[in-house]
Coordinates of C-alpha atoms in Angstrom, one line a residue:
X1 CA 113.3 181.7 68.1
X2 CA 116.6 184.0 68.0
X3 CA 116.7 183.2 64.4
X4 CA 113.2 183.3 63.1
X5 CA 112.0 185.9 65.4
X6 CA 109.0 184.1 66.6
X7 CA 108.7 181.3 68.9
X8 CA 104.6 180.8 68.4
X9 CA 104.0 181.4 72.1
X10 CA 101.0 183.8 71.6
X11 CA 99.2 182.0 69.3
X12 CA 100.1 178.3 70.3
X13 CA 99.1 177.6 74.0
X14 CA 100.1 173.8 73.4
X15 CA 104.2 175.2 72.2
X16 CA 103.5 177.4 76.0
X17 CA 102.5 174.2 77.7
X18 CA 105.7 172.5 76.1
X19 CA 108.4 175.4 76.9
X20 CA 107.1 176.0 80.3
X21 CA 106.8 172.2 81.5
X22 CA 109.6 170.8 79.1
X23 CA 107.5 167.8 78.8
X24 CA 105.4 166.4 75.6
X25 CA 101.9 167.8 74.8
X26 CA 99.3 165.8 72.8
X27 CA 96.1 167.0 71.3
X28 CA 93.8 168.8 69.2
X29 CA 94.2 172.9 69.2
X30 CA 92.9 175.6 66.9
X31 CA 95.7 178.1 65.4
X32 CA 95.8 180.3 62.5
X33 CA 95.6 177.8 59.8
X34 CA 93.1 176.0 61.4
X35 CA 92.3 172.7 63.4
X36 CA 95.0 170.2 63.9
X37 CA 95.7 167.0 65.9
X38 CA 99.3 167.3 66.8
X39 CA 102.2 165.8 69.1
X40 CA 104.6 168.5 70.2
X41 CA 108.0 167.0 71.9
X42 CA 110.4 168.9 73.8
X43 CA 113.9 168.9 72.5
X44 CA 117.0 169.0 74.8
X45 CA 121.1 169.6 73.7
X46 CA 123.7 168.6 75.7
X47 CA 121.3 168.5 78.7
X48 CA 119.8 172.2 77.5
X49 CA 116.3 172.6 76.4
X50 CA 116.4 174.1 72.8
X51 CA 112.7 173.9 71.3
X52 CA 110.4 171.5 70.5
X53 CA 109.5 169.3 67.3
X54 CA 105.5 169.2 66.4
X55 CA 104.4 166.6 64.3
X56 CA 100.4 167.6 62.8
X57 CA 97.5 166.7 60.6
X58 CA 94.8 169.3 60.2
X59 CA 91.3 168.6 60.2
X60 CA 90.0 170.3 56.7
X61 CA 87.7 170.0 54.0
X62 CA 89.9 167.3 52.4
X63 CA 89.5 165.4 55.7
X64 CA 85.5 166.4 55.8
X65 CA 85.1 165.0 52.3
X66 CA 86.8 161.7 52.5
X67 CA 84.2 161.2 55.3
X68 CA 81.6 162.3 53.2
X69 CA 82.5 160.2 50.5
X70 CA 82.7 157.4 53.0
X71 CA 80.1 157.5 55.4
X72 CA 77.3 159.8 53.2
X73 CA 76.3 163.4 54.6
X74 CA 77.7 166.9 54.3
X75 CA 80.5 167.6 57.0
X76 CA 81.3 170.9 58.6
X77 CA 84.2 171.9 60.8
X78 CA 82.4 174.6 63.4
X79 CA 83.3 177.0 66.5
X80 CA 82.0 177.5 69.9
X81 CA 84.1 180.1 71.1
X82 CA 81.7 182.6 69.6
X83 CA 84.2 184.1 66.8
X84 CA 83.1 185.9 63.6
X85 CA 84.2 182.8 61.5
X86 CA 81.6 180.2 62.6
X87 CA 82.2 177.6 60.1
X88 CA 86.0 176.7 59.1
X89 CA 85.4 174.0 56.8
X90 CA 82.4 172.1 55.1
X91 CA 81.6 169.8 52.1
X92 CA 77.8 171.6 51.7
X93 CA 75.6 174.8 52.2
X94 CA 74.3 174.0 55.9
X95 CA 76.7 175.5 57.6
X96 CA 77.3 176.0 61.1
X97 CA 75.3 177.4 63.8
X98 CA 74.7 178.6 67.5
X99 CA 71.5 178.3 68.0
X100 CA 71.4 175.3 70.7
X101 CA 69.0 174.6 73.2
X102 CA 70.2 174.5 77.2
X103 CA 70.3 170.7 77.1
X104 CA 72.3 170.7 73.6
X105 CA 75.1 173.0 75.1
X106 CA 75.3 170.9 78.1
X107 CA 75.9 167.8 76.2
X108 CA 78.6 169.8 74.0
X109 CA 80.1 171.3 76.9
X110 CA 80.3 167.8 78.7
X111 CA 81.5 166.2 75.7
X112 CA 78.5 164.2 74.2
X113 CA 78.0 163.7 70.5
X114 CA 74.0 164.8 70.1
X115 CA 71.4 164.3 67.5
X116 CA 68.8 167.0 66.2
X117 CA 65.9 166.4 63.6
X118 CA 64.8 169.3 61.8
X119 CA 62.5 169.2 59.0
X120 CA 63.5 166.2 56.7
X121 CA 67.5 166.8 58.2
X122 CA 69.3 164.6 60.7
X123 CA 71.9 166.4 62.6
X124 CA 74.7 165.4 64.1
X125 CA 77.2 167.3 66.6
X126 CA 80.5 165.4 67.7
X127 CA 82.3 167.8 70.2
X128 CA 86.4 168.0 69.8
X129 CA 87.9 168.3 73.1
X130 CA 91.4 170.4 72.7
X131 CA 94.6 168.8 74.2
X132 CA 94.0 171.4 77.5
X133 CA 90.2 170.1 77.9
X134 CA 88.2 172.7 76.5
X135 CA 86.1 172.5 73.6
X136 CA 86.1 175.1 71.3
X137 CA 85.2 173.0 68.0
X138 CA 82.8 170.5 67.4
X139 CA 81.8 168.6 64.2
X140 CA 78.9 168.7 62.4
X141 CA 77.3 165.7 60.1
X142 CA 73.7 166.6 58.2
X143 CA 71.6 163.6 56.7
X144 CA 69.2 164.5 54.1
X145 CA 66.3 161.9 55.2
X146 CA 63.5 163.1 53.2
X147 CA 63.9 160.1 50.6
X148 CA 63.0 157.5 53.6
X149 CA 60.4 159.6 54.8
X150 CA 58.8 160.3 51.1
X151 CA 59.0 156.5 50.4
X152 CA 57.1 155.3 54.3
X153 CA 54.7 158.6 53.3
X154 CA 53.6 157.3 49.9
X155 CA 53.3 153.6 51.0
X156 CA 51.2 154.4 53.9
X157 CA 49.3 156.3 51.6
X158 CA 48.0 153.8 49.4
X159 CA 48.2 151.1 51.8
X160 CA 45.1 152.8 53.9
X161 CA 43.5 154.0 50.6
X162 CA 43.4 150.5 48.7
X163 CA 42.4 148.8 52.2
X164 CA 38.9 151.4 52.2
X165 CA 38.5 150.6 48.8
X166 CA 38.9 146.9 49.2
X167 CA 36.4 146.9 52.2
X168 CA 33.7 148.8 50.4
X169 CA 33.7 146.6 47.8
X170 CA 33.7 143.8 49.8
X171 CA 30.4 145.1 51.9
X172 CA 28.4 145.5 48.3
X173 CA 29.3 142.1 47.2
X174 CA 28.5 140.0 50.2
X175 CA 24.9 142.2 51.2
X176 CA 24.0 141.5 47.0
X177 CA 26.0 138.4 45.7
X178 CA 27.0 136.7 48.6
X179 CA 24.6 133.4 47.3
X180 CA 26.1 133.4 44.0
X181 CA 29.7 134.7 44.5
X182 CA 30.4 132.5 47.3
X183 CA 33.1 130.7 46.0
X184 CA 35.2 133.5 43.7
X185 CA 34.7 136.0 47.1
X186 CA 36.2 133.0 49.5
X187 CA 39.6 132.8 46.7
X188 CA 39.7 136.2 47.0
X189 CA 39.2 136.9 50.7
X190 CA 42.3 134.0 50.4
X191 CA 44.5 135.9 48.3
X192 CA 43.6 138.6 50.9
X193 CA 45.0 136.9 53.5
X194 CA 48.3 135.5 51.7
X195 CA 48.7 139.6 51.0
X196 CA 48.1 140.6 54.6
X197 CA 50.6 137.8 55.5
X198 CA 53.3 139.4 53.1
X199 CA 53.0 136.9 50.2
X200 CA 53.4 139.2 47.7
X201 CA 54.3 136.2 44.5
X202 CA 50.9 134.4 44.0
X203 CA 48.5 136.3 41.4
X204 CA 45.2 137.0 41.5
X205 CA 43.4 136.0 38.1
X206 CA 39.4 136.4 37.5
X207 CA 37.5 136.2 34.2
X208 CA 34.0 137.3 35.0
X209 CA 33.3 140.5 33.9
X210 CA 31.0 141.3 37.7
X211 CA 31.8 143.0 40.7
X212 CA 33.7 139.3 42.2
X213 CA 36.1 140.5 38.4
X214 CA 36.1 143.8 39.4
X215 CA 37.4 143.3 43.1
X216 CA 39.9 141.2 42.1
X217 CA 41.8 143.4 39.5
X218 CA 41.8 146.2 42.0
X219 CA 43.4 143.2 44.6
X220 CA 46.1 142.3 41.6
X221 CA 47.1 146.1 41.2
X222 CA 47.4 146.5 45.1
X223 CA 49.6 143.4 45.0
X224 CA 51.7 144.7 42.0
X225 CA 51.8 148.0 43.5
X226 CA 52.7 146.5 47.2
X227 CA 55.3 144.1 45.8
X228 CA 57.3 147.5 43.6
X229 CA 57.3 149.4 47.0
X230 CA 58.1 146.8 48.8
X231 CA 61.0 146.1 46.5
X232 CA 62.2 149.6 46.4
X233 CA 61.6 149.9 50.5
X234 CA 64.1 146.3 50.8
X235 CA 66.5 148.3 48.3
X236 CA 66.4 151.5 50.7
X237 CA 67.0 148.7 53.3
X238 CA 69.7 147.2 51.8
X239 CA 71.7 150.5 51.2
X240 CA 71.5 151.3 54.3
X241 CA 72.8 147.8 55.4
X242 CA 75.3 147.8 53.0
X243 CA 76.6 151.1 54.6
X244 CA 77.0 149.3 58.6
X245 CA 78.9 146.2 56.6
X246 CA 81.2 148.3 54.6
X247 CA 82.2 150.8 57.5
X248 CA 85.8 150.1 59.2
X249 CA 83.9 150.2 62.7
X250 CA 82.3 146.9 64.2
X251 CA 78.7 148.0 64.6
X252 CA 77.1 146.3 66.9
X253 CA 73.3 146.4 68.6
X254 CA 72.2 144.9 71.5
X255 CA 68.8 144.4 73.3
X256 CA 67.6 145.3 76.9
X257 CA 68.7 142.1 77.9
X258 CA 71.8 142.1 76.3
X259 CA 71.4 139.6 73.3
X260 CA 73.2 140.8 70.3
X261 CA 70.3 141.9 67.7
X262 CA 73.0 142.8 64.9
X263 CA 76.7 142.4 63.9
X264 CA 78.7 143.8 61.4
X265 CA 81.5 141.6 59.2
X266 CA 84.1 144.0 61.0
X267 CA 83.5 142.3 63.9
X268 CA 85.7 139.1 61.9
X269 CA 88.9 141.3 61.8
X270 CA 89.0 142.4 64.6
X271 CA 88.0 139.4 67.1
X272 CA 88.8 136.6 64.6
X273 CA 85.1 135.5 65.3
X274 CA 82.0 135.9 62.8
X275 CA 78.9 138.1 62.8
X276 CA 77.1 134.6 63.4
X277 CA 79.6 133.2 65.8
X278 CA 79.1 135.9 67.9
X279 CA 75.4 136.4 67.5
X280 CA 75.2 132.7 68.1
X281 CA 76.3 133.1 72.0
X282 CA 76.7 136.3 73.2
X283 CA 78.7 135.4 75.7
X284 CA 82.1 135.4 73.4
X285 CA 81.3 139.2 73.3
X286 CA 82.8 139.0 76.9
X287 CA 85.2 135.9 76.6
X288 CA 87.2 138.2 74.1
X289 CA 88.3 140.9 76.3
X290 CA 91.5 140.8 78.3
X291 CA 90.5 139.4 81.3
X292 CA 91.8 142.4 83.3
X293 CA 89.4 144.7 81.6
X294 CA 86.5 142.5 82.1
X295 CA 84.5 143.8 85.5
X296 CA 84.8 147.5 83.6
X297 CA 83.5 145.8 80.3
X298 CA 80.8 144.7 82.0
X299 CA 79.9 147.7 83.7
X300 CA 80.2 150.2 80.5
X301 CA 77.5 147.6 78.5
X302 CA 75.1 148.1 81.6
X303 CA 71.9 149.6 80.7
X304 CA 70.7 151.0 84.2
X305 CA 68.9 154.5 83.9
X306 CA 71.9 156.1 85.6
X307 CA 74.1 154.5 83.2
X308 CA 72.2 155.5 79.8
X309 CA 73.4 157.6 77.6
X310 CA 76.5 158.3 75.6
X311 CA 80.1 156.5 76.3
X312 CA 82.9 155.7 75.2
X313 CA 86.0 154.1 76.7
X314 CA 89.0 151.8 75.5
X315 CA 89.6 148.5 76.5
X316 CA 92.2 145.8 75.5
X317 CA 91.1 142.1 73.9
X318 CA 92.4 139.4 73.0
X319 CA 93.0 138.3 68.9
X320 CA 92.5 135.5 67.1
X321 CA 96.4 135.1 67.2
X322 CA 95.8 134.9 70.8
X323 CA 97.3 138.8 70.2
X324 CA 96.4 141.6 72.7
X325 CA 94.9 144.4 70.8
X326 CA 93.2 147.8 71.7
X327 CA 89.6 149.0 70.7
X328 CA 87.7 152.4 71.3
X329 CA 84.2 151.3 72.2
X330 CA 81.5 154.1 71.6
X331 CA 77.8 153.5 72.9
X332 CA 74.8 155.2 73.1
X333 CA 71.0 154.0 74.3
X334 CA 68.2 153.6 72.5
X335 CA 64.9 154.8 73.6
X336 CA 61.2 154.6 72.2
X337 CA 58.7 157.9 72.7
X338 CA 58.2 156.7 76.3
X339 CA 62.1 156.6 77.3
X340 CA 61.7 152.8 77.7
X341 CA 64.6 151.0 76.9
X342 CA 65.1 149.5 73.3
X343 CA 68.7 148.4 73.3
X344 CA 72.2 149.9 73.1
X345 CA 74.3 150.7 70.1
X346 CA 78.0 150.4 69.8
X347 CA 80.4 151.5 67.6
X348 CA 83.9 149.6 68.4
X349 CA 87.2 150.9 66.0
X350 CA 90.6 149.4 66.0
X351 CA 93.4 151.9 68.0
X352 CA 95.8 149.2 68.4
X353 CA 98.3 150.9 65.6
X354 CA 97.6 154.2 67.0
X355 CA 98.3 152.5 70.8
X356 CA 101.6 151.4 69.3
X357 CA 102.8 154.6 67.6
X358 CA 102.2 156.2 71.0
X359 CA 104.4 153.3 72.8
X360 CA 106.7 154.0 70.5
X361 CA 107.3 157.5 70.5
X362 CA 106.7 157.5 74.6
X363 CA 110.0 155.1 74.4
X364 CA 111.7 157.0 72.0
X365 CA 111.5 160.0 74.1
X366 CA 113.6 157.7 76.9
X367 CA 116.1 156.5 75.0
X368 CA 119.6 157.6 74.0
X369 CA 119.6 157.5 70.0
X370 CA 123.4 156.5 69.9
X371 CA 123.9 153.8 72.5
X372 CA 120.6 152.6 73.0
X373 CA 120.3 152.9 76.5
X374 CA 118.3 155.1 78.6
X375 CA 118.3 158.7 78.7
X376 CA 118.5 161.4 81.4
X377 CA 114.8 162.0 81.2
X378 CA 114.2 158.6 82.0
X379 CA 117.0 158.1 84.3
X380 CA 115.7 160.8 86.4
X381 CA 111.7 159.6 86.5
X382 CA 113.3 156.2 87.5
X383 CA 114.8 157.2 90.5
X384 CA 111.2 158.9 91.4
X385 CA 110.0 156.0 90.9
X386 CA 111.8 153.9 92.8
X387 CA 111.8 156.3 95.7
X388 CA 108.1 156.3 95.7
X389 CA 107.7 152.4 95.3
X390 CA 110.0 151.8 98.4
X391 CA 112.0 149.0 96.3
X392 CA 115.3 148.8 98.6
X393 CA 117.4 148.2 99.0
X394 CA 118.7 149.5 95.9
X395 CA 122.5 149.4 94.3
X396 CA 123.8 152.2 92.0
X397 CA 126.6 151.5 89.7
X398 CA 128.1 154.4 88.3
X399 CA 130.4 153.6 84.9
X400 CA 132.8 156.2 83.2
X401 CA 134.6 155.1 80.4
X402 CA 138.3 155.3 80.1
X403 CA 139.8 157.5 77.3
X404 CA 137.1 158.2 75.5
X405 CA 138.9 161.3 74.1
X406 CA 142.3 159.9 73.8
X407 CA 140.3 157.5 70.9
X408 CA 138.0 160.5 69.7
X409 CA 141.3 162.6 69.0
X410 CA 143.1 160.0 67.5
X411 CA 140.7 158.2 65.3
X412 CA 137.8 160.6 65.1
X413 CA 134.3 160.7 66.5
X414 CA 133.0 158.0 65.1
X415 CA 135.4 155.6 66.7
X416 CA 134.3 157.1 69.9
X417 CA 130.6 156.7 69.0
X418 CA 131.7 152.8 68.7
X419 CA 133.2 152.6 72.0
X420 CA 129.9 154.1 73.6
X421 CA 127.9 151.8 71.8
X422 CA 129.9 148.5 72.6
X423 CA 130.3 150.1 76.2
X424 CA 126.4 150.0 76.1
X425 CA 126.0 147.1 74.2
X426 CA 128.5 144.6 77.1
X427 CA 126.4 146.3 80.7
X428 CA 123.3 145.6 78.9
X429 CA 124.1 141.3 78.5
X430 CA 125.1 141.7 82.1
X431 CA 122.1 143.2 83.6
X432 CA 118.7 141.2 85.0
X433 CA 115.5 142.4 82.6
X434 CA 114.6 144.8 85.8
X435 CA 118.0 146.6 86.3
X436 CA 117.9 149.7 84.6
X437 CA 121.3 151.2 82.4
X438 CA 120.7 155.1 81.4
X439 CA 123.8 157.4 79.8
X440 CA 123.2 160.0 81.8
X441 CA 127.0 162.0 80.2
X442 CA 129.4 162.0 77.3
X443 CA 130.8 159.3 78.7
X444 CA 128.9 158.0 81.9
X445 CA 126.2 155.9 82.2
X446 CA 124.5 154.7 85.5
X447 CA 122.9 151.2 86.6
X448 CA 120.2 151.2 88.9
X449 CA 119.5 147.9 90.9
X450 CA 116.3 147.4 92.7
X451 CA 116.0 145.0 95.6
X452 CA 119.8 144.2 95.9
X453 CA 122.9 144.7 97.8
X454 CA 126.4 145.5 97.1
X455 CA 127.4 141.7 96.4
X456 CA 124.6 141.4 93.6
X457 CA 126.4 145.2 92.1
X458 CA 130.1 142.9 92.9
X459 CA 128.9 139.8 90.5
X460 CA 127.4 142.1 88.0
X461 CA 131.0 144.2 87.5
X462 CA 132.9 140.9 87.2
X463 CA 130.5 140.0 84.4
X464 CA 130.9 143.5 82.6
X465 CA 134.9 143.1 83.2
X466 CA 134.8 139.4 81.4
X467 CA 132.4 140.8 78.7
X468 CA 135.4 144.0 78.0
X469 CA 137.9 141.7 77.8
X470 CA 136.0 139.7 75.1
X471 CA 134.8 142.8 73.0
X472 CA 138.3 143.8 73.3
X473 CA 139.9 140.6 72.3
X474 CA 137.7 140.8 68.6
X475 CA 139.6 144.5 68.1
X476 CA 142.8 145.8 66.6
X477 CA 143.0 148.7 68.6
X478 CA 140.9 151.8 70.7
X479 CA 140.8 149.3 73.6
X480 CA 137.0 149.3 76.0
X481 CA 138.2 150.5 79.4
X482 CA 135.3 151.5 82.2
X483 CA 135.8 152.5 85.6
X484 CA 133.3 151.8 88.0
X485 CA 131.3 152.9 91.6
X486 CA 129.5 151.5 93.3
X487 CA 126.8 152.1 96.2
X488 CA 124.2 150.2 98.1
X489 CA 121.5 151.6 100.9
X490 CA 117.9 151.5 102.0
X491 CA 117.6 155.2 100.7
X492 CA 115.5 155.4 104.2
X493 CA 118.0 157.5 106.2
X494 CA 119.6 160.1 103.1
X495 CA 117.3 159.1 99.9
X496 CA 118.5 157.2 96.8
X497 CA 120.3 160.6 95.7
X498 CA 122.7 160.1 98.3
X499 CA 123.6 156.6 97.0
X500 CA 124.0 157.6 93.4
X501 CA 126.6 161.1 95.3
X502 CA 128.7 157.8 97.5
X503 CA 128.8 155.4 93.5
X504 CA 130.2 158.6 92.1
X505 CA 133.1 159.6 94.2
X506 CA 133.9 155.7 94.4
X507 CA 134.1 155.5 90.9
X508 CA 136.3 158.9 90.3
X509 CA 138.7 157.3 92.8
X510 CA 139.0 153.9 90.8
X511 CA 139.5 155.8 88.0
X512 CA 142.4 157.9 89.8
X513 CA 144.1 154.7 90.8
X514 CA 143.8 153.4 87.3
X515 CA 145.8 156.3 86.0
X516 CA 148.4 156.0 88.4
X517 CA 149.0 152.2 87.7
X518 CA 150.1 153.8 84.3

């Protein structure tokens, strides 16, 4: 900020957030060039806070139109904060509006995703919730169904008008003909029946010139005319399916009683298990979650009237590589005109890479870059921890290395750098997987030994000691040399800071008699 003159704080609540707390911030937030996901870290110096480093991706057209090209429908990128600008991005002419019912604004300000029809559009509105909980943005997604509804319109249509004309001419044959027609009127009233039972392949043929001939060529072009919209209504059908199996979600449907009515292929990469496996016994649909997350698995499928509605949780399964993986599961209930129950759909995407990236930079954030070990920031939420947890007693090992400078001034800093990081690398081998080793200096690190006494700190030194002496025996010169404290209590009487003060004095005093053995 001294050298750029601005340090975003009055346009950037999340960079406000970061400076006040000194801690990380994740989210979406609106700013002056628009929407953005982004993961803002702070950034310390020698133990000073300096700034903080964002990492972003902002939600614009070119982000709207990859949707649109991939899921169909225009996209719009909309406020709610009532601003002049309503509409900050789009791929169409819609654009965005205000004008919500009561119940709509309740399910945006709750944060449901709601449906609207209007006119021959389907409209969709998926609230954003910013990283402070507030939603000020919200997605919108408009279906143009008037081809579906034109196509069910216009075979409706002539469906009712060839069945009246079909049944008039049927009444004046049998009151007239019926002793003399017998026989043509009983292959028609069979091809009929094969049409009202959806066999739409076997023609109807007649030669006499009468009303029997007559009947029949009207039956033929109903059946030609059934079996074109029927074809165009299974290629409509067929789009649409083509849309659930091509779409990086697992789209799933269930009934009322929990059978699965449909699978998508996703549901292969991501459980290892077939659309048919799976439909075949529904029961692997629970089998493959962790077994920890099962009970809350069970409850977020439940279809009670309290529980309808939209959801959406995450829950760990298991993989086909018997791997543990993540998945956001998103459902919603499906109800006829008389709010009876019809199923549930669910809509279940693959976080586990996006799980991991936040793992990784959550560890990243603990650790020191050059040695390896823990940082300060971690150091100090451990011993939080363990005061909180009540894991005594616990021994603290404090560890200063020897001469640290003596090597930087005569070889440089990187042969320092390679004493911190073999200093590092010879307490780590010597510690138990729970023992925890943070550089919390230049040059001093601290162990911290849950559930052990001053003995267990004893053994652990003598280790460290026989490891120097081997990293040292594999060099030509700048010599490993540590001093050490240590410090063991219940952290009942004086708290675990008090053990860490005692570790430090006793290892400045082993370091004083080291110096004057020289």
């Amino acid at each position: 900020p001294d050298r750029f003159g601005d340090d975003l704080t009055e346009i950037r609540p999340m960079v406000v957030e970061v400076n006040n707390q000194r801690r990380s911030a994740f989210g979406w937030e609106g700013g002056v060039h628009g929407v953005a996901l982004r993961q803002i870290e702070p950034i310390f110096y020698q133990g000073n806070y300096a700034g903080a480093l964002e990492v972003g991706m902002f939600l614009d057209e070119r982000i709207l139109t990859i949707w649109k090209n991939a899921v169909l429908g225009d996209w719009y990128l909309c406020r709610t904060d009532g601003s002049s600008k309503i509409q900050l991005a789009g791929t169409g002419d819609s654009g965005c509006d205000l004008s919500l019912s009561a119940d709509e604004r309740r399910a945006l300000e709750s944060t449901d995703a709601f449906v609207r029809s209007s006119n021959n559009l389907l409209i969709q509105r998926f609230p954003i919730v910013d990283f402070s909980g507030k939603i000020n943005f919200y997605i919108k997604r408009v279906i143009d169904v008037s081809p579906i509804r034109t196509l069910a319109n216009e075979q409706r249509s002539a469906s009712i008008w060839l069945g009246l004309w079909v049944l008039t001419i049927a009444s004046l044959i049998f009151a007239f003909l019926i002793r003399s027609v017998l026989k043509p009127l009983d292959d028609l009233i069979s091809h009929a029946q094969a049409i009202s039972d959806g066999d739409l392949e076997q023609p109807i043929s007649s030669k006499t010139p009468d009303e029997i001939g007559g009947l029949s060529r009207a039956f033929e072009g109903m059946r030609q005319s059934l079996k074109q919209k029927t074809a165009e209504l299974e290629a409509q059908s067929a789009l649409f399916r083509t849309l659930a199996e091509t779409a990086s979600e697992w789209i799933l449907w269930l009934g009322p009683d929990g059978d699965i009515i449909y699978s998508s292929p996703s549901c292969k990469r991501i459980t290892g298990l077939s659309s048919s496996e799976m439909q075949a016994k529904t029961e692997l649909l629970t089998k493959i979650v962790h077994p920890e997350d099962r009970e809350a698995w069970r409850r977020f499928l439940q279809t009670k009237p309290e529980t309808r509605g939209h959801k959406k949780e995450q829950f760990r399964i298991v993989g086909p590589q018997e791997e543990t993986r993540w998945i956001l599961c998103r459902t919603s209930t499906v109800l006829d005109a008389d709010q009876n129950l019809l199923g549930l759909r669910c809509s279940i995407t693959d976080i586990t890479a996006q799980k991991q990236a936040e793992a990784h930079l959550k560890h990243m954030s603990f650790v020191d870059p050059l040695t390896g070990a823990y940082n300060r920031a971690f150091f100090d939420d451990s011993v939080q921890s363990l005061a909180r947890d009540e894991k005594w007693p616990v021994t603290v090992i404090v560890a200063d290395m020897d001469r640290l400078k003596e090597a930087n001034d005569s070889f440089g800093h990187h042969a320092g750098d390679e004493l911190l990081k073999g200093a590092a690398e010879v307490m780590r081998k010597c510690l138990r997987k729970e023992d925890i080793l943070a550089r919390i200096g230049g040059d001093e690190f601290v162990i911290l030994m849950p559930e052990t006494q001053s003995r267990d700190a004893e053994a652990v030194i003598t280790r460290i000691e026989s490891a120097i002496a081997d990293f040292n025996s594999a060099r030509d010169s700048n010599d490993l040399e540590i001093s050490f404290g240590v410090a063991c209590g219940d952290g009942i009487a004086s708290g675990i800071e008090a053990i860490i003060e005692t570790a430090d004095q006793r290892m400045y005093r082993n370091k004083r008699q080291k110096k004057l053995k020289r």
